[in-house]
PDB file of C-alpha atoms in Angstrom:
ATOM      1  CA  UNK O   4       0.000   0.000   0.000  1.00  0.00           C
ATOM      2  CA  UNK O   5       0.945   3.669  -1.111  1.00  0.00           C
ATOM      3  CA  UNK O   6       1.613   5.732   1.746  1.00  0.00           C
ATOM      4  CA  UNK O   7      -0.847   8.714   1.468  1.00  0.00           C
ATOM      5  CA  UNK O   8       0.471  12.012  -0.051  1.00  0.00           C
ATOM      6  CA  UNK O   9      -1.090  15.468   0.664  1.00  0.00           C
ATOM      7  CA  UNK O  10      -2.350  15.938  -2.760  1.00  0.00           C
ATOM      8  CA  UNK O  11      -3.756  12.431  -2.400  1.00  0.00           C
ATOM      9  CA  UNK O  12      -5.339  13.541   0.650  1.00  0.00           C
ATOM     10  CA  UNK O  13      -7.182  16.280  -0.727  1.00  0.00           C
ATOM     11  CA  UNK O  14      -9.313  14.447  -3.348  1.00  0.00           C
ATOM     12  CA  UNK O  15     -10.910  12.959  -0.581  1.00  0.00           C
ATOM     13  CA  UNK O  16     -10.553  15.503   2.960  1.00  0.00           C
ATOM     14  CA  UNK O  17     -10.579  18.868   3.596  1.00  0.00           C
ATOM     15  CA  UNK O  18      -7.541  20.281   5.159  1.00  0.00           C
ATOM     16  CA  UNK O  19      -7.286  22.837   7.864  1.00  0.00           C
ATOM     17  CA  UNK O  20      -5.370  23.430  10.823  1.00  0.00           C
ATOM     18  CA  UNK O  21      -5.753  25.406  14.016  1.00  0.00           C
ATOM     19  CA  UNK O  22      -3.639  27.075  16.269  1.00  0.00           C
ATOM     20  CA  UNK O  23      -4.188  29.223  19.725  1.00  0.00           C
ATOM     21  CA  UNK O  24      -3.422  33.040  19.654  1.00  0.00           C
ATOM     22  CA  UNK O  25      -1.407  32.510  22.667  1.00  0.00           C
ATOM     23  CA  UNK O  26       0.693  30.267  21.380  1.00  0.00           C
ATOM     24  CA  UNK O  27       1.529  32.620  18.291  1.00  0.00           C
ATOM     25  CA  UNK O  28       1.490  35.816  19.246  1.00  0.00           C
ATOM     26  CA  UNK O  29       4.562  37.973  20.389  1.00  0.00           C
ATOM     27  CA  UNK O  30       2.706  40.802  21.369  1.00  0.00           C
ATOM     28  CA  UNK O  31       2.938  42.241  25.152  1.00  0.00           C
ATOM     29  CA  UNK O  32      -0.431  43.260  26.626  1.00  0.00           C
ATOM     30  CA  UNK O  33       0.032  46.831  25.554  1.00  0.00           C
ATOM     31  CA  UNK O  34       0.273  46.263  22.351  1.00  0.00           C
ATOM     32  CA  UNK O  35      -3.577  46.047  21.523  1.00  0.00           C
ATOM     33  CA  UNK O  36      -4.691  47.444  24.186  1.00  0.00           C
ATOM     34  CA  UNK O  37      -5.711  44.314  26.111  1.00  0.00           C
ATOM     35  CA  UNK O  38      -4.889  43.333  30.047  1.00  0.00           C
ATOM     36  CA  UNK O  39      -3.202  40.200  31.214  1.00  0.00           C
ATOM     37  CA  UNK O  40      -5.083  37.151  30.812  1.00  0.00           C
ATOM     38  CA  UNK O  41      -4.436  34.087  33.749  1.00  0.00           C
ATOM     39  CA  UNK O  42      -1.383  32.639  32.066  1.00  0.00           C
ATOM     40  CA  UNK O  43       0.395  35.841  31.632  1.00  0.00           C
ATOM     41  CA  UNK O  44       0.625  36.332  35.367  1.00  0.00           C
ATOM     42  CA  UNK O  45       1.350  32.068  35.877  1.00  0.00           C
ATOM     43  CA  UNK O  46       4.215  33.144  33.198  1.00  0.00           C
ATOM     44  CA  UNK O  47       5.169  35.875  34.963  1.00  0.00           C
ATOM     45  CA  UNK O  48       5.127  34.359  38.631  1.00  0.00           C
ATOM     46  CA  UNK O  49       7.269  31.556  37.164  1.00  0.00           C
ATOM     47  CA  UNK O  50       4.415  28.559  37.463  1.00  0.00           C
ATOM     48  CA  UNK O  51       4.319  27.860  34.043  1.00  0.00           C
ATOM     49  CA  UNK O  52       7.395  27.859  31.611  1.00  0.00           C
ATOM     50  CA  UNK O  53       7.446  31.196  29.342  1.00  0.00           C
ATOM     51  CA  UNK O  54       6.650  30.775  25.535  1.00  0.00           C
ATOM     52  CA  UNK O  55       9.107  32.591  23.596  1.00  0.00           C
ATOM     53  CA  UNK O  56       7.498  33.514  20.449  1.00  0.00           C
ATOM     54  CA  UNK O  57      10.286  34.791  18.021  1.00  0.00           C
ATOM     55  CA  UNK O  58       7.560  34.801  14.969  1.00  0.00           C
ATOM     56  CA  UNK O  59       4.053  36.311  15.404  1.00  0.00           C
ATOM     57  CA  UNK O  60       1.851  35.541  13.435  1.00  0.00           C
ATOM     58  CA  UNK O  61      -0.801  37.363  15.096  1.00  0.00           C
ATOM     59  CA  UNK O  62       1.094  40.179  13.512  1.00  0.00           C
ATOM     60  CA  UNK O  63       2.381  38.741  10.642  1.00  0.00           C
ATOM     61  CA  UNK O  64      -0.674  36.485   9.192  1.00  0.00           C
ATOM     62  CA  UNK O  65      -0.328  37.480   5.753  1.00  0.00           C
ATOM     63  CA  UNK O  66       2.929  36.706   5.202  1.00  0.00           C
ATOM     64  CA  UNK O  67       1.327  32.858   6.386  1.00  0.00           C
ATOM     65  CA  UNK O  68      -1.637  32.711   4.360  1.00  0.00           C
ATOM     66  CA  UNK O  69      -0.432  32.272   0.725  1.00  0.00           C
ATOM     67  CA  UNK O  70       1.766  29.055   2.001  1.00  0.00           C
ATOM     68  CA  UNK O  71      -0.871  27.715   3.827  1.00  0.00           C
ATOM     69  CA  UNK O  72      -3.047  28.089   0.417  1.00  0.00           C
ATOM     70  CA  UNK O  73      -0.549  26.260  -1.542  1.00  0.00           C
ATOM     71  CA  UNK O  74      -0.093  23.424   1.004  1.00  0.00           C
ATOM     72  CA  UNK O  75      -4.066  23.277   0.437  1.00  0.00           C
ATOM     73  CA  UNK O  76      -5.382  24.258   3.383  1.00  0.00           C
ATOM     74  CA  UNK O  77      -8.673  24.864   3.250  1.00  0.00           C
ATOM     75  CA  UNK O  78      -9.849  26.268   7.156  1.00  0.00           C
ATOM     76  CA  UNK O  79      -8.055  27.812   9.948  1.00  0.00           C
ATOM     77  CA  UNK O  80      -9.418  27.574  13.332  1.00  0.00           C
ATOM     78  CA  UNK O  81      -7.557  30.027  15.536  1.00  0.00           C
ATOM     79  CA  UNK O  82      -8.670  31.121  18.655  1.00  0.00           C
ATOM     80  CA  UNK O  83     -10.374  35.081  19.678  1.00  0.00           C
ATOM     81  CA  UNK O  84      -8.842  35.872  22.823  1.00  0.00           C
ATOM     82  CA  UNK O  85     -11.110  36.908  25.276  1.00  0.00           C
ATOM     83  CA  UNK O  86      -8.726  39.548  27.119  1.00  0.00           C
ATOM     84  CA  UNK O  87      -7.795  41.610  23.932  1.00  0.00           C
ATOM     85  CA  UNK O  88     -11.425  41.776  22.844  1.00  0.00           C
ATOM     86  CA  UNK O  89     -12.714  43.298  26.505  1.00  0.00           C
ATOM     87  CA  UNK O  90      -9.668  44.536  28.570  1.00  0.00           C
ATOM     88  CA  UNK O  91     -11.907  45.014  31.358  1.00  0.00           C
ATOM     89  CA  UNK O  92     -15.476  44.047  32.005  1.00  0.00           C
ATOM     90  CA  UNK O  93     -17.805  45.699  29.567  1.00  0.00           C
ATOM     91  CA  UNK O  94     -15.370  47.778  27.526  1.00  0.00           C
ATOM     92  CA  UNK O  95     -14.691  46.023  24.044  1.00  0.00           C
ATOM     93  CA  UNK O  96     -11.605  47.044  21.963  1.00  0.00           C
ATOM     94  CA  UNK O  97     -11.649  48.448  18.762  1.00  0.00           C
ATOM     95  CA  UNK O  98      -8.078  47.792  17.518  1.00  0.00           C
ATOM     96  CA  UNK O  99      -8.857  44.373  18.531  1.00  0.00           C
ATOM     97  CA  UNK O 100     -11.769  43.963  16.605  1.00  0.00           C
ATOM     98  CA  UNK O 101     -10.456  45.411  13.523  1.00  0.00           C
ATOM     99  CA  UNK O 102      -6.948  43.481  13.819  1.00  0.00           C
ATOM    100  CA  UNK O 103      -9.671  40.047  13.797  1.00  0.00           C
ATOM    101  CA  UNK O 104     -11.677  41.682  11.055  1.00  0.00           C
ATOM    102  CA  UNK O 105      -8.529  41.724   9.016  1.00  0.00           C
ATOM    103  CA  UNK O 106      -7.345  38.428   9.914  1.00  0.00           C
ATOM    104  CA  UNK O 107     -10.746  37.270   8.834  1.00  0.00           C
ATOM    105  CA  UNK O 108     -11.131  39.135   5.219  1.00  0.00           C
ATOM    106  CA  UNK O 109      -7.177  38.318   4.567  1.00  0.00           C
ATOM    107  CA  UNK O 110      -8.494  34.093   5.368  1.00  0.00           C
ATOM    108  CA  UNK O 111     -11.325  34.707   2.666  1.00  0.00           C
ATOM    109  CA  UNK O 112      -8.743  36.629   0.146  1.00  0.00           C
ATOM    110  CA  UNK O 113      -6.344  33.711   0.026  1.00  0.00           C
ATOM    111  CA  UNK O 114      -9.535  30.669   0.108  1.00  0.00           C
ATOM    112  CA  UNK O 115      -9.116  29.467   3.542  1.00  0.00           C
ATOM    113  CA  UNK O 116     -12.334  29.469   5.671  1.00  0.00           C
ATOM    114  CA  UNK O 117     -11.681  31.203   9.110  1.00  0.00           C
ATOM    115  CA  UNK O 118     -12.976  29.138  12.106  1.00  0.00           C
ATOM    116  CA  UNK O 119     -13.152  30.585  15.057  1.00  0.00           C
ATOM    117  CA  UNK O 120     -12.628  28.947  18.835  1.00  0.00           C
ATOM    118  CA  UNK O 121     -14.308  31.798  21.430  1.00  0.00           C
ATOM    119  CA  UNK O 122     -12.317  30.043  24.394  1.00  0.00           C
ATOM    120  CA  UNK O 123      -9.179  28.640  24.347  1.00  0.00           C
ATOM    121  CA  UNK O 124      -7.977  28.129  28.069  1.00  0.00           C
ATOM    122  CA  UNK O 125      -7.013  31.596  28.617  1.00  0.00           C
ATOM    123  CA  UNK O 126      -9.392  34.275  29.805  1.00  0.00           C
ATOM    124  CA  UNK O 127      -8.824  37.815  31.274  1.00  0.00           C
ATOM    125  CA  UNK O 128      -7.392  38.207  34.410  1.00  0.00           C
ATOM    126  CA  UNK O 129     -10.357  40.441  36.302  1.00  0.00           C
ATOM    127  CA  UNK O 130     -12.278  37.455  35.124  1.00  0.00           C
ATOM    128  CA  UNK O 131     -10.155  34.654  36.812  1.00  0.00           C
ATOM    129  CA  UNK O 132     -10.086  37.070  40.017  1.00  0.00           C
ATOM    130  CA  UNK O 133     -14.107  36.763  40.077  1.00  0.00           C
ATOM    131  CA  UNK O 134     -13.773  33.178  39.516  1.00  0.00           C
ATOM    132  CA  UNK O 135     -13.554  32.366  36.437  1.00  0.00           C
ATOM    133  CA  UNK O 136     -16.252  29.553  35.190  1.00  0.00           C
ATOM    134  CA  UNK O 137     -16.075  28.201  38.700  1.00  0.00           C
ATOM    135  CA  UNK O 138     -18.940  31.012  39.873  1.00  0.00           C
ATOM    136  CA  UNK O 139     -22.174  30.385  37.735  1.00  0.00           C
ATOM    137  CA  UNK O 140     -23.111  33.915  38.376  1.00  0.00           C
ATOM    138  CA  UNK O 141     -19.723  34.673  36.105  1.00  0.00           C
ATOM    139  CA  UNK O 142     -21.307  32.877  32.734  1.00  0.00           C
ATOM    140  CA  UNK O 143     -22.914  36.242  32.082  1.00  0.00           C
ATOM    141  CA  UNK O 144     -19.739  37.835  31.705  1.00  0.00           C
ATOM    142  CA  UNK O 145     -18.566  34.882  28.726  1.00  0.00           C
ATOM    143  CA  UNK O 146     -21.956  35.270  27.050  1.00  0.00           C
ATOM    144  CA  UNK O 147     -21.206  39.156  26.842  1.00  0.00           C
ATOM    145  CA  UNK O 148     -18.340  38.672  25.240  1.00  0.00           C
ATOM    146  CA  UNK O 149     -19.185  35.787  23.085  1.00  0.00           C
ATOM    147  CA  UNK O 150     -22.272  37.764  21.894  1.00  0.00           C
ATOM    148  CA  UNK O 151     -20.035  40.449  21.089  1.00  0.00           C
ATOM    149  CA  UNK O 152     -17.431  38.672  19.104  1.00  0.00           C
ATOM    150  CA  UNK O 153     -20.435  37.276  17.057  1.00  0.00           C
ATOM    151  CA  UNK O 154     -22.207  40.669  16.099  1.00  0.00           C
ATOM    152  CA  UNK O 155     -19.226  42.405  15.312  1.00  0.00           C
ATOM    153  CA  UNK O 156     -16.999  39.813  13.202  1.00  0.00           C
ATOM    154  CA  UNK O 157     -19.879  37.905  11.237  1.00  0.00           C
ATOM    155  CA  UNK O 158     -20.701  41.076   9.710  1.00  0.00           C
TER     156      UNK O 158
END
C-alpha cells in the first residue's frame, strides 16, 4: 500500500489546521490594548514555563496565508482571545476587533475558511479574580463577550 500524499489527501478531505493566539502571538499586553489574561501572570510568577514567540503571526498572518493556500489548506481555526477583545469588564476594543476583522477578510482573500474557537484556556485576568467559570453567576460575563465577538466579526 501507497503511503498517502497530501495531494492524495485532498481528493478525498478537507484540510485545515488550528492554532491558539497565545501560542503565536509575540505581542505584550500593551500592544492592543488588552490586560493580562491568567497565564500571563502564571508566566510571569514563574508557574508555568514562558513561551518565547520569536515569529508572530498574530502580527504577521499574511505573510502565512499564501503558504498555507498552496499546502491546500482549506480552514483555519484560531482562537479570539477573550482579554484583547474586553480589557476590562464591559469595555470592548476596537483595535482588537479590527486586527480580527482583518485576519478574517485576509483568510477569505487567500480561500481558507476562518474558524473561530471563542475560548481557548485563557481568559482575562479580572475574570479569573471573580472566579472564572467556577462562579455560575460569572457565565454572564462569557456570554457578553461571546455575543459580542459574534455581532461584530460575522458582519
Amino acid at each position: 500500500m501507497n503511503k498517502p500524499t497530501l495531494n492524495s489527501l485532498q481528493k478525498i478531505i478537507e484540510i485545515g489546521m488550528g492554532t491558539s493566539l497565545y501560542q503565536i502571538s509575540s505581542a505584550t499586553c500593551s500592544d492592543f490594548g488588552q490586560t493580562p489574561n491568567q497565564w500571563d501572570i502564571s508566566q510571569h510568577d514563574k508557574r508555568i514555563p514562558s513561551i518565547e514567540n520569536k515569529v508572530s503571526a498574530w502580527e504577521t498572518i499574511e505573510n502565512y496565508l499564501p503558504i498555507l493556500q498552496k499546502m491546500g489548506i482549506k480552514h483555519l481555526r484560531f482562537s479570539v482571545e477573550w482579554n484583547y477583545i474586553e480589557p476590562t469588564p464591559g469595555h470592548f476594543n476596537p483595535k482588537a476587533i479590527l486586527h480580527y476583522r482583518q485576519i478574517i477578510q485576509a483568510c477569505l482573500r487567500h480561500h481558507i475558511e476562518p474558524m473561530l474557537t471563542l475560548y481557548h484556556f485563557t481568559q482575562p485576568l479580572w475574570f479569573q479574580l471573580k472566579g472564572g467559570f467556577e462562579q455560575e453567576k460569572n457565565i454572564k460575563d462569557f456570554l457578553r463577550y461571546a455575543q459580542f465577538v459574534i455581532q461584530e466579526l460575522s458582519t
